[in-house]
Coordinates of C-alpha atoms in Angstrom, one line a residue:
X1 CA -275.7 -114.3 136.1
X2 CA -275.7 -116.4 132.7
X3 CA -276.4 -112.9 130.9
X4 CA -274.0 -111.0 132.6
X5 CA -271.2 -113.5 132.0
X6 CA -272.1 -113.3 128.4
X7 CA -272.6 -110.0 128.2
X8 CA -268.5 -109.9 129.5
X9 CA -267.5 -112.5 126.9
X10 CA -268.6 -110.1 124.1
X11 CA -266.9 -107.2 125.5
X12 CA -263.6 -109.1 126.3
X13 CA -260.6 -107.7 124.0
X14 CA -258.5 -110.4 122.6
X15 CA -255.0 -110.1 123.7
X16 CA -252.9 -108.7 121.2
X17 CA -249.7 -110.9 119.6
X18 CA -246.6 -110.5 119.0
X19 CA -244.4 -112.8 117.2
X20 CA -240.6 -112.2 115.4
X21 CA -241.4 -114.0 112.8
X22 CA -244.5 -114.5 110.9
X23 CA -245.7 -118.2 110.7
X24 CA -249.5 -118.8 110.1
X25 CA -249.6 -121.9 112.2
X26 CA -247.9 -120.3 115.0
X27 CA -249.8 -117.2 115.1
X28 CA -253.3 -118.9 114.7
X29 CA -252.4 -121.5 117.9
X30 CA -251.3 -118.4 119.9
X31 CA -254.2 -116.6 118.7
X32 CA -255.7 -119.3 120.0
X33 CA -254.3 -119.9 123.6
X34 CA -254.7 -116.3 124.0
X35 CA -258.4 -116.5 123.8
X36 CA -258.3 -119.4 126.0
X37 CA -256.8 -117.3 128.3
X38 CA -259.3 -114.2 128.1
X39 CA -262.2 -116.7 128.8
X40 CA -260.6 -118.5 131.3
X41 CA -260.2 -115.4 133.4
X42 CA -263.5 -114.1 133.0
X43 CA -264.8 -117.6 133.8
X44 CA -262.8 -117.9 137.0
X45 CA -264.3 -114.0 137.7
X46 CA -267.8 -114.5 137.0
X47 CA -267.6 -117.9 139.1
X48 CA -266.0 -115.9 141.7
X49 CA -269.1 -113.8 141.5
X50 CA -271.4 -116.8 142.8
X51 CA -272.7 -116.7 145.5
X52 CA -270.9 -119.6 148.2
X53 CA -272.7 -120.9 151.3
X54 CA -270.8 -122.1 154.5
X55 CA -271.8 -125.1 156.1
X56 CA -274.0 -123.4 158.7
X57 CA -276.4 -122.2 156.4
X58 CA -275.3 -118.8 156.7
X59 CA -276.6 -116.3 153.8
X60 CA -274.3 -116.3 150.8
X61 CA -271.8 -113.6 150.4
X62 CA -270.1 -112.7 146.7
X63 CA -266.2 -112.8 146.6
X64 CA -264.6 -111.1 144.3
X65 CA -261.0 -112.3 142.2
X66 CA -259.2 -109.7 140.2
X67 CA -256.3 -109.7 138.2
X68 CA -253.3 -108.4 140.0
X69 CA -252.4 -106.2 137.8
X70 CA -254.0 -102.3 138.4
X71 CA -255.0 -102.0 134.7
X72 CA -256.4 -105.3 134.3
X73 CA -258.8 -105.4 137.5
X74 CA -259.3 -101.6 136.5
X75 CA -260.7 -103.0 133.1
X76 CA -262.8 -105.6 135.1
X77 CA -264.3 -103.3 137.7
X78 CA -265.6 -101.0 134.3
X79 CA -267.6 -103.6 133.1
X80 CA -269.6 -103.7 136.2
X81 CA -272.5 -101.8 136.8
X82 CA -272.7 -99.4 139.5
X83 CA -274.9 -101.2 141.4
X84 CA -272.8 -104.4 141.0
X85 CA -270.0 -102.0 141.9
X86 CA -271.2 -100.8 144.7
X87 CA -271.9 -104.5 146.1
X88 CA -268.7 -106.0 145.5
X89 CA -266.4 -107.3 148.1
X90 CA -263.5 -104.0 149.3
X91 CA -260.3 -103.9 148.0
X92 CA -257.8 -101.8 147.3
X93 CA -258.6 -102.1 143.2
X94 CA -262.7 -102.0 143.8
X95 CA -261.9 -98.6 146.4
X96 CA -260.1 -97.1 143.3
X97 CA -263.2 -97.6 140.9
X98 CA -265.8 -96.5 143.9
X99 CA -263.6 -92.9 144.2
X100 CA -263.5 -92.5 140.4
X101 CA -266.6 -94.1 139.2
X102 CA -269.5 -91.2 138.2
X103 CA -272.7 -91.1 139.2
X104 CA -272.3 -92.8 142.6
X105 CA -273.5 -91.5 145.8
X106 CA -270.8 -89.3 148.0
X107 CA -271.1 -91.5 150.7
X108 CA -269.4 -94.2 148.2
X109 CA -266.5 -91.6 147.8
X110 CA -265.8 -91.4 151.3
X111 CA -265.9 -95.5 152.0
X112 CA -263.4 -95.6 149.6
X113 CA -260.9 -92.8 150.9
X114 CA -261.0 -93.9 154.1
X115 CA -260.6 -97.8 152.9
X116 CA -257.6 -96.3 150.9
X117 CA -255.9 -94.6 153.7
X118 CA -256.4 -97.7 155.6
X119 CA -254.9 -100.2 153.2
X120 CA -252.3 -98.0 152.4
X121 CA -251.3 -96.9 155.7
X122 CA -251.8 -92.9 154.3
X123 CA -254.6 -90.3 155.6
X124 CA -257.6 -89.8 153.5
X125 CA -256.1 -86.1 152.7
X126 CA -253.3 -87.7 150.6
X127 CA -255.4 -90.2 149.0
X128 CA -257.9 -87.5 147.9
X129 CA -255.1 -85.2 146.0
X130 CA -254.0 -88.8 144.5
X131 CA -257.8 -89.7 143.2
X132 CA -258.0 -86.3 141.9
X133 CA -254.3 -86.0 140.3
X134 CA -255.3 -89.3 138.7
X135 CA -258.7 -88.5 137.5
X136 CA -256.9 -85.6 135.6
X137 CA -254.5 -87.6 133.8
X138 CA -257.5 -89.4 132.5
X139 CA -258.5 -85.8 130.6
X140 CA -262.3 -84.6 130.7
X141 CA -264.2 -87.9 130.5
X142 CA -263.1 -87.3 134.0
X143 CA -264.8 -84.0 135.0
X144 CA -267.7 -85.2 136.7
X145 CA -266.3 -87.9 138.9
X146 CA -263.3 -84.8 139.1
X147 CA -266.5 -82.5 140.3
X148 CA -267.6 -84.9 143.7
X149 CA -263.8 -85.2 144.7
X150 CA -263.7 -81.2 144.6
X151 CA -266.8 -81.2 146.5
X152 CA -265.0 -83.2 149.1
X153 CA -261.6 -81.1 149.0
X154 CA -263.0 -78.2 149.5
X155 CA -265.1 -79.3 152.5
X156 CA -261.7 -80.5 154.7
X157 CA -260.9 -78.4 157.7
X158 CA -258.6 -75.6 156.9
X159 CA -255.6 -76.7 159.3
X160 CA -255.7 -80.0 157.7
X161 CA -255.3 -77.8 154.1
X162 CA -252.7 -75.9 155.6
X163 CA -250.9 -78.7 156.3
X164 CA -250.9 -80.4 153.4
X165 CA -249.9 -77.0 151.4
X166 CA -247.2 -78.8 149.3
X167 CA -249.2 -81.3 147.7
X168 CA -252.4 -79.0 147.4
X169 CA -249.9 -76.5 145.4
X170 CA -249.3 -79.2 142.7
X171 CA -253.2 -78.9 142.0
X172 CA -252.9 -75.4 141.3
X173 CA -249.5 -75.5 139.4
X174 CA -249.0 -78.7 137.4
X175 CA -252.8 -80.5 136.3
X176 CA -253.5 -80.5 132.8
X177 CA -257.1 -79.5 133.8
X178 CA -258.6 -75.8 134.0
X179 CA -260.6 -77.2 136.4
X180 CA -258.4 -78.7 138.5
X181 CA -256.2 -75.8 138.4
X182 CA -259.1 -74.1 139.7
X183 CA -259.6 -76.7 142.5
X184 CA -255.9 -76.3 143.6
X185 CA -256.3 -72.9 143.8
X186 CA -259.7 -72.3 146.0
X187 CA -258.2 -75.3 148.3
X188 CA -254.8 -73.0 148.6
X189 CA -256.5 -69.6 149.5
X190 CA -258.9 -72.0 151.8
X191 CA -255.5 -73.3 153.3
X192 CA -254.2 -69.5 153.6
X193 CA -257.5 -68.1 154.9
X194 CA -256.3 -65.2 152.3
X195 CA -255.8 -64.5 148.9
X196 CA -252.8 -62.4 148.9
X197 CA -250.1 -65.0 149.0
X198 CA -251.1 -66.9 146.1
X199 CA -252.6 -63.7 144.4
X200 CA -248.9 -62.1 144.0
X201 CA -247.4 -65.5 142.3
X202 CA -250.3 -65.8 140.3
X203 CA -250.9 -62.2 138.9
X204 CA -248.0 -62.2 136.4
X205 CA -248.8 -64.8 134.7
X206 CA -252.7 -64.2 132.3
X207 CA -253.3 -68.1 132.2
X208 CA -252.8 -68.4 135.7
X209 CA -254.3 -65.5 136.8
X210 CA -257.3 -66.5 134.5
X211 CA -257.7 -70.3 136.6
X212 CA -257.1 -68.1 139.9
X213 CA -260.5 -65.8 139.2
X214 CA -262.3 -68.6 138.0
X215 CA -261.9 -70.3 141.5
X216 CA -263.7 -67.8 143.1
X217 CA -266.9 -68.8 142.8
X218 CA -266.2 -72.5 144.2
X219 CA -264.4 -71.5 147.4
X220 CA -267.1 -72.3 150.2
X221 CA -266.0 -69.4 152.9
X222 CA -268.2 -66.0 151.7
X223 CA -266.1 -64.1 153.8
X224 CA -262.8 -65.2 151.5
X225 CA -264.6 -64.8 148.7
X226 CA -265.6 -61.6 149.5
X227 CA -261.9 -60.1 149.6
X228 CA -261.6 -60.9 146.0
X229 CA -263.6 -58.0 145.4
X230 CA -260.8 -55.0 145.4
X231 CA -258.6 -57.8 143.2
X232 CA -261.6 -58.2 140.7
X233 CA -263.0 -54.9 140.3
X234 CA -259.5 -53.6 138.1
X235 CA -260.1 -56.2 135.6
X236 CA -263.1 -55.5 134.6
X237 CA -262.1 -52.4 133.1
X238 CA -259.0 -54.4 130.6
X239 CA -259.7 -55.7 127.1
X240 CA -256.5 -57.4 127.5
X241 CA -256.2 -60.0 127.8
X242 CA -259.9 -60.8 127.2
X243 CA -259.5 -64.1 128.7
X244 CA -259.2 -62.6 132.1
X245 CA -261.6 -59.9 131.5
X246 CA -264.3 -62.7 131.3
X247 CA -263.0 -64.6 134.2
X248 CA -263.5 -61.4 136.1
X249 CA -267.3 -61.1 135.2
X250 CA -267.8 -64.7 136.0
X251 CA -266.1 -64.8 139.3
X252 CA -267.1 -61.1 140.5
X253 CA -270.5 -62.3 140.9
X254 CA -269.9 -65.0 143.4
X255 CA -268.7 -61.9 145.4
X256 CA -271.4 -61.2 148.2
X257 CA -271.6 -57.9 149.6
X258 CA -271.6 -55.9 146.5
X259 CA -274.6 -56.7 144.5
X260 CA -275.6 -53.4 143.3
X261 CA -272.3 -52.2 142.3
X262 CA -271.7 -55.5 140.4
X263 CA -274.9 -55.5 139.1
X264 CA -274.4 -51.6 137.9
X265 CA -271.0 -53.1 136.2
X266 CA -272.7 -55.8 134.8
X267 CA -275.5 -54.0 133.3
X268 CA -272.9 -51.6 131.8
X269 CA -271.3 -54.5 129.6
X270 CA -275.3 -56.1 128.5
X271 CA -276.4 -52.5 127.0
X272 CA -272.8 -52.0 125.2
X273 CA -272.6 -55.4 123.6
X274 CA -269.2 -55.9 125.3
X275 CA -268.8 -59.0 126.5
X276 CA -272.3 -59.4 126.8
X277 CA -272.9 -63.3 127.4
X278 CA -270.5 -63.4 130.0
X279 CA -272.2 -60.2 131.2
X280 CA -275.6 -61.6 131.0
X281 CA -274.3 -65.1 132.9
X282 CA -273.3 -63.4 135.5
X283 CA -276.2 -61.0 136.3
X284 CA -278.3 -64.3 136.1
X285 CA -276.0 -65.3 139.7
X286 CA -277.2 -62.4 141.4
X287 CA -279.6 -62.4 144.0
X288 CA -283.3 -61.3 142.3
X289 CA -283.8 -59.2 145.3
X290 CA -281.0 -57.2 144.4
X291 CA -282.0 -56.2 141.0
X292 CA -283.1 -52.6 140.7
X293 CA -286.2 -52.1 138.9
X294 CA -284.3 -48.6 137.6
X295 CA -281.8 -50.5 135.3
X296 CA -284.9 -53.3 134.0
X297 CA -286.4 -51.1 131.2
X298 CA -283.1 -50.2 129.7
X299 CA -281.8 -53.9 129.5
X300 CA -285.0 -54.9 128.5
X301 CA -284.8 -52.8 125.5
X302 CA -280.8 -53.8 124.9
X303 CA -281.6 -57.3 125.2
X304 CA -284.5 -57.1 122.7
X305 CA -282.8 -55.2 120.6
X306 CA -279.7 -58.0 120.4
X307 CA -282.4 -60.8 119.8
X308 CA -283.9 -59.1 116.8
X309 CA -280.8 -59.4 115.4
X310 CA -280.2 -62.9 116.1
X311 CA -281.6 -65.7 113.2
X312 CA -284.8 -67.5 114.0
X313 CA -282.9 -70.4 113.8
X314 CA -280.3 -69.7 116.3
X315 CA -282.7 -67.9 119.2
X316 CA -282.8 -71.2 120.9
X317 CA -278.4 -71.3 121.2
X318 CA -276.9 -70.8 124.9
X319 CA -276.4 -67.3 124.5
X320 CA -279.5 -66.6 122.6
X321 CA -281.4 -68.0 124.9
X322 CA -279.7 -66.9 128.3
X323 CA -280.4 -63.0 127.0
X324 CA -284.1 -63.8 126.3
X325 CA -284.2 -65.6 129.5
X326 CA -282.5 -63.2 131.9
X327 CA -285.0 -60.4 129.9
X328 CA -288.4 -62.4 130.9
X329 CA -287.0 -62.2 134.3
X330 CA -286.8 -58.5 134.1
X331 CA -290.3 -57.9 133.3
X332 CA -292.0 -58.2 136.7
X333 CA -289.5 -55.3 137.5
X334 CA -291.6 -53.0 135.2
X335 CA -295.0 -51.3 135.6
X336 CA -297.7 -53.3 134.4
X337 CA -298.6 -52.2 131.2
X338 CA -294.7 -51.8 129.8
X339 CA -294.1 -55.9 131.6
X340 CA -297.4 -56.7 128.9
X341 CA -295.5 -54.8 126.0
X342 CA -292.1 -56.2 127.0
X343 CA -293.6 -60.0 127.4
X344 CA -295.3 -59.9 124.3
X345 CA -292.3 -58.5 122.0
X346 CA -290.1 -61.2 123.5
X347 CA -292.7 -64.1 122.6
X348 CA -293.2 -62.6 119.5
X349 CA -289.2 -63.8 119.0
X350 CA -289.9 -67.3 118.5
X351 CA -290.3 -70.6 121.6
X352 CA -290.7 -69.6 125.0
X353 CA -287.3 -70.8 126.7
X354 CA -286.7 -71.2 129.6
X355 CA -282.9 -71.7 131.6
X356 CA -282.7 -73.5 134.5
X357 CA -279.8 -74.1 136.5
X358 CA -279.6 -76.4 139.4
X359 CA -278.0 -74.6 142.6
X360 CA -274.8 -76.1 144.0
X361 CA -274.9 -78.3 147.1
X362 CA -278.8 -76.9 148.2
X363 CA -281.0 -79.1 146.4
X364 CA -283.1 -76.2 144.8
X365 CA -284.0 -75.1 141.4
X366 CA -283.4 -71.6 140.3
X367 CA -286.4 -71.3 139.1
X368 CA -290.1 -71.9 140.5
X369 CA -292.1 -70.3 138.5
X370 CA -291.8 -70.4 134.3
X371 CA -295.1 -69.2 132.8
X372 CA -296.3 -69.6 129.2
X373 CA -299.6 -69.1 127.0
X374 CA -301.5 -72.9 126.5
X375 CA -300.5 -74.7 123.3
X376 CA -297.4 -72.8 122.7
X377 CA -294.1 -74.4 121.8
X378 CA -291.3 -74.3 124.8
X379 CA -288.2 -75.3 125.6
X380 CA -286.6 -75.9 128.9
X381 CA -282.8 -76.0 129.6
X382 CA -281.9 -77.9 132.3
X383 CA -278.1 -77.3 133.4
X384 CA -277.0 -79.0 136.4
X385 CA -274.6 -76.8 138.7
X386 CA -274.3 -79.0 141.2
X387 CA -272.2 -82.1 142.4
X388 CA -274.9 -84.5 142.4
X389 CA -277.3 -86.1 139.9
X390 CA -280.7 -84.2 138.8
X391 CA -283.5 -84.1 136.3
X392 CA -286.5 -82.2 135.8
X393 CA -289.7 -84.0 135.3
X394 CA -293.0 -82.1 134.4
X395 CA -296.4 -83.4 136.1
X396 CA -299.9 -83.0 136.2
X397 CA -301.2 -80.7 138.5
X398 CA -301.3 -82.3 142.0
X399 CA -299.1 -85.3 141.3
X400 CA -296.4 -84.0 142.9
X401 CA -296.2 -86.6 145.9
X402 CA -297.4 -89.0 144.2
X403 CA -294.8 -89.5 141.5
X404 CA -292.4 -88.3 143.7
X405 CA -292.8 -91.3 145.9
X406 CA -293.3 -93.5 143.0
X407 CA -289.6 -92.9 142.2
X408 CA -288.4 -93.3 145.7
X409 CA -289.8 -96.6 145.2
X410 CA -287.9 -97.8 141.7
X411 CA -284.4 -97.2 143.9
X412 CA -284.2 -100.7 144.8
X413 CA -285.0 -101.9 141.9
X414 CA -282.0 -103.2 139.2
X415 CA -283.5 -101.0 136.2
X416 CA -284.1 -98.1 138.4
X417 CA -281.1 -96.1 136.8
X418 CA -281.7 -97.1 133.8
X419 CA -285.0 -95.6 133.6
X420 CA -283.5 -92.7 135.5
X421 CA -285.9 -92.7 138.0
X422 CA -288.9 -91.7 136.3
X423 CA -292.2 -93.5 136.9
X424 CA -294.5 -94.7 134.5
X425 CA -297.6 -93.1 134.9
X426 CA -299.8 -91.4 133.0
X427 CA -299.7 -88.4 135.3
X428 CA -295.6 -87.6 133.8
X429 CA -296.2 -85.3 130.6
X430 CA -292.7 -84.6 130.2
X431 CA -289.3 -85.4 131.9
X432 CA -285.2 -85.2 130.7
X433 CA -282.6 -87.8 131.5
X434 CA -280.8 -87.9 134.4
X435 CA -278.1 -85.5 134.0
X436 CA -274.3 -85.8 135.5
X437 CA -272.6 -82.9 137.7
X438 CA -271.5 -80.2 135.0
X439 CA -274.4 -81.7 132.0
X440 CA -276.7 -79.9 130.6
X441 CA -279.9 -80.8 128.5
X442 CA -282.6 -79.2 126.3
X443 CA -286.9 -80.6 126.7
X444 CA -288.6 -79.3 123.9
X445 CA -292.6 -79.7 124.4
X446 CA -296.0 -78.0 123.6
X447 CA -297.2 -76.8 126.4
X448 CA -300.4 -78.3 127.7
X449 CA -303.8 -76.8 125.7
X450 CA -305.6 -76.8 129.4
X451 CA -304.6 -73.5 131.6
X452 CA -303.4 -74.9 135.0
X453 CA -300.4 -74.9 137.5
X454 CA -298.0 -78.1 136.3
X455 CA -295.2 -79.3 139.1
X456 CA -291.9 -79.7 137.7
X457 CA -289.2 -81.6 139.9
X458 CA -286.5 -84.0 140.4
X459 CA -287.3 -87.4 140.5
X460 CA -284.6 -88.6 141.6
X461 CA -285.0 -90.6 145.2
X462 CA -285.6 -87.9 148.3
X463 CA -285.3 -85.3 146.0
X464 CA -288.9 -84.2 144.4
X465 CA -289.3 -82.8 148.4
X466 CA -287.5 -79.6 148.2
X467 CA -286.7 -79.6 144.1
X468 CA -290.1 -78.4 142.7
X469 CA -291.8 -75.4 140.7
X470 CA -294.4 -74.7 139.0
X471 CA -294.9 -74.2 134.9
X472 CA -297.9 -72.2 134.7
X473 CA -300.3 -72.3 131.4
X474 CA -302.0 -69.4 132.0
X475 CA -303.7 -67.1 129.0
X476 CA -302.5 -63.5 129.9
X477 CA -298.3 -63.9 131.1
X478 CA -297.9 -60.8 132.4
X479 CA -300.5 -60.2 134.4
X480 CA -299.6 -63.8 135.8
X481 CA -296.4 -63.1 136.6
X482 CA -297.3 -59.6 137.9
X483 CA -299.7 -61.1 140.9
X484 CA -297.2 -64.0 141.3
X485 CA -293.4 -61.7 142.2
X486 CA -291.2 -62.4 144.5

């Protein structure tokens, strides 16, 4: 307690003084009594933070005194830890920080609606369109908290939408977001059950029309998502304005029910360079099973040809590395001795890289199966698509459980985040931090010099059960990845 009390007193901000006229002695005994002040009230806070015992013996419970005004407990509240956060006595000011603190579980978020609604005599509709219009006036330092609170939108019953129309509109219309433009408009079409209403006010307008494509992909109903496809289709074929063109490629493939035409479309872009890593992006979001082998070879050799041209130095960029990905993919699509050629011409390129993105609100990697030669220079991109927080930790072979329940272990413990949940064993060859909703991070590694099957997976508590796959050092790729397709 000591520590964290002085860890408060260095962070403390002097109050600032103002004075109409200047006089040294006055300004140095305000000076002065304003530091008084600051320590006074983070004495009388961190005090209030001991723990008290009644007179029965009963176990001792924290209390909690803030400021009364919003910015000031605000300030407070930021200084604490999450874990301290999330053990502090309710209030209306410590429900605030809960909804718009990152990195805290969803069950937090929902404590602190309902505690909000309750305190302020409102529902926990109106109080979630009030986190998230405030969380938006705070700019992008805001985006993954803004993420969770979407999460949570977006799952509230469609008559509940409907009747809140008004307020969900401003979402769409007045945030200084994209993405929370986005959010208003999958929770209005969710709130419609159509898209034609807000398609027709939209449409005129290339920067809203632009937000209205890109909420395609996040509306949770298939079957709403799949009428966009007659609405996306057209602008596909516009250059301008490009904006919405690349919106389009995005969102069309969120469409289900049109996999191979999209794919076809898709494809079309890759081999004519247009648009091609919005192109490439997009094919990635398509179901494997859907891919025709017919259209592999000729992508293949697109691709390939579009890396060649790239500088050694910048085949490890996003784009870069997306095309080389999405064409290693490709080559278990070919016959046997073309996947060899393919495989080897793209390692000859530079690193083996490897994208992985983490899929939204399933708990599953993308990927479960990355293969590479023993000894050789990798790189894995780990980009987390989903609402809650992930990592990707490589293992030795059969450690899986093992390290897994290691880290289900460090929860309790007050350093657990800070160590982001990975053990410390000898068994963990490589692991990245802890990434946020919406972060993305690059683990550059040799690969191991012994031929095996490594576990990859997220450490983080409950879920190494279902996140997992397997980096395999193997000495001939191809023929690896040939026995081993889906």
């Amino acid at each position: 307690m000591q520590d964290f009390s002085r860890r408060l007193a260095r962070t403390a901000v002097p109050a600032r003084i103002k004075s109409r006229e200047y006089s040294p002695k006055t300004t140095s005994t305000r000076r002065l009594q304003a530091r008084h002040f600051v320590l006074a009230l983070f004495a009388t806070f961190m005090l209030s933070l001991a723990p008290t015992r009644a007179a029965d013996d009963e176990p001792p419970q924290k209390t909690l005194f803030l400021p009364k005004s919003p910015r000031a407990a605000a300030y407070v509240l930021s200084r604490l830890s999450n874990k301290e956060l999330i053990e502090a006595p309710r209030s209306e000011f410590v429900y605030v920080a809960l909804l718009e603190r990152k990195g805290l579980d969803r069950k937090y978020r929902i404590e602190a609606l309902e505690g909000l609604a309750k305190t302020r005599n409102t529902d926990t509709l109106t109080e979630l369109l009030k986190g998230i219009q405030d969380l938006d006036a705070k700019g992008e330092e805001s985006e993954l908290a803004l993420r969770d609170l979407a999460a949570l939108l977006l799952q509230t019953r469609t008559g509940d939408l409907a009747a809140g129309r008004t307020d969900v509109e401003k979402l769409a219309n007045e945030p200084q977001l994209p993405l929370t433009r986005q959010i208003g408009y999958a929770a209005l079409i969710t709130a419609d059950a159509s898209a034609d209403k807000i398609w027709q006010t939209a449409g005129a307008d290339p920067a809203k029309l632009a937000d209205l494509v890109l909420a395609v992909p996040v509306i949770r109903d298939a079957g709403l998502r799949s009428s966009f496809y007659p609405k996306l289709q057209p602008l596909l074929q516009k250059a301008d304005p490009v904006e919405v063109r690349r919106a389009a490629i995005t969102a069309i493939a969120a469409v289900p029910g049109h996999d191979a035409e999209t794919f076809d479309t898709l494809a079309g872009f890759v081999k004519s360079g247009t648009e091609r890593a919005a192109a490439v992006a997009g094919l990635q979001q398509i179901p494997r099973k859907s891919w025709p082998k017919e259209q592999a070879e000729p992508l293949i050799d697109s691709l390939i040809a579009y890396l060649k041209n790239v500088p050694v130095d910048q085949r490890t960029e996003p784009d870069a590395a997306n095309a080389f990905q999405f064409a290693t993919d490709l080559t278990p699509l070919l016959p046997p001795e073309k996947a060899r050629t393919a495989g080897k011409t793209l390692r000859s390129l530079g690193a083996s890289v490897f994208v992985i993105h983490t899929i939204p609100e399933q708990m599953l990697y993308d990927k479960t199966l990355i293969a590479v030669e023993p000894g050789k220079p990798m790189e894995i991109i780990l980009k987390n698509d989903d609402a809650m927080q992930h990592n990707l930790v490589v293992v030795k072979p059969g450690s899986t459980e093992e390290i897994g329940q290691a880290a289900e272990k460090m929860a309790p413990q007050p350093d657990a985040f800070l160590r982001l949940y990975v053990p410390d064993s000898p068994k963990v060859l490589f692991a990245t931090r802890l990434l946020d909703p919406g972060q993305q991070t690059k683990l550059a590694f040799t690969a191991p010099t012994d031929p095996g099957e490594y576990p990859y997976l997220c450490s983080y508590p409950g879920h190494w059960r279902r996140m997992v796959g397997t980096l395999a050092v193997v000495n001939d790729v191809e023929n690896y990845l040939a026995s081993h397709a889906e």
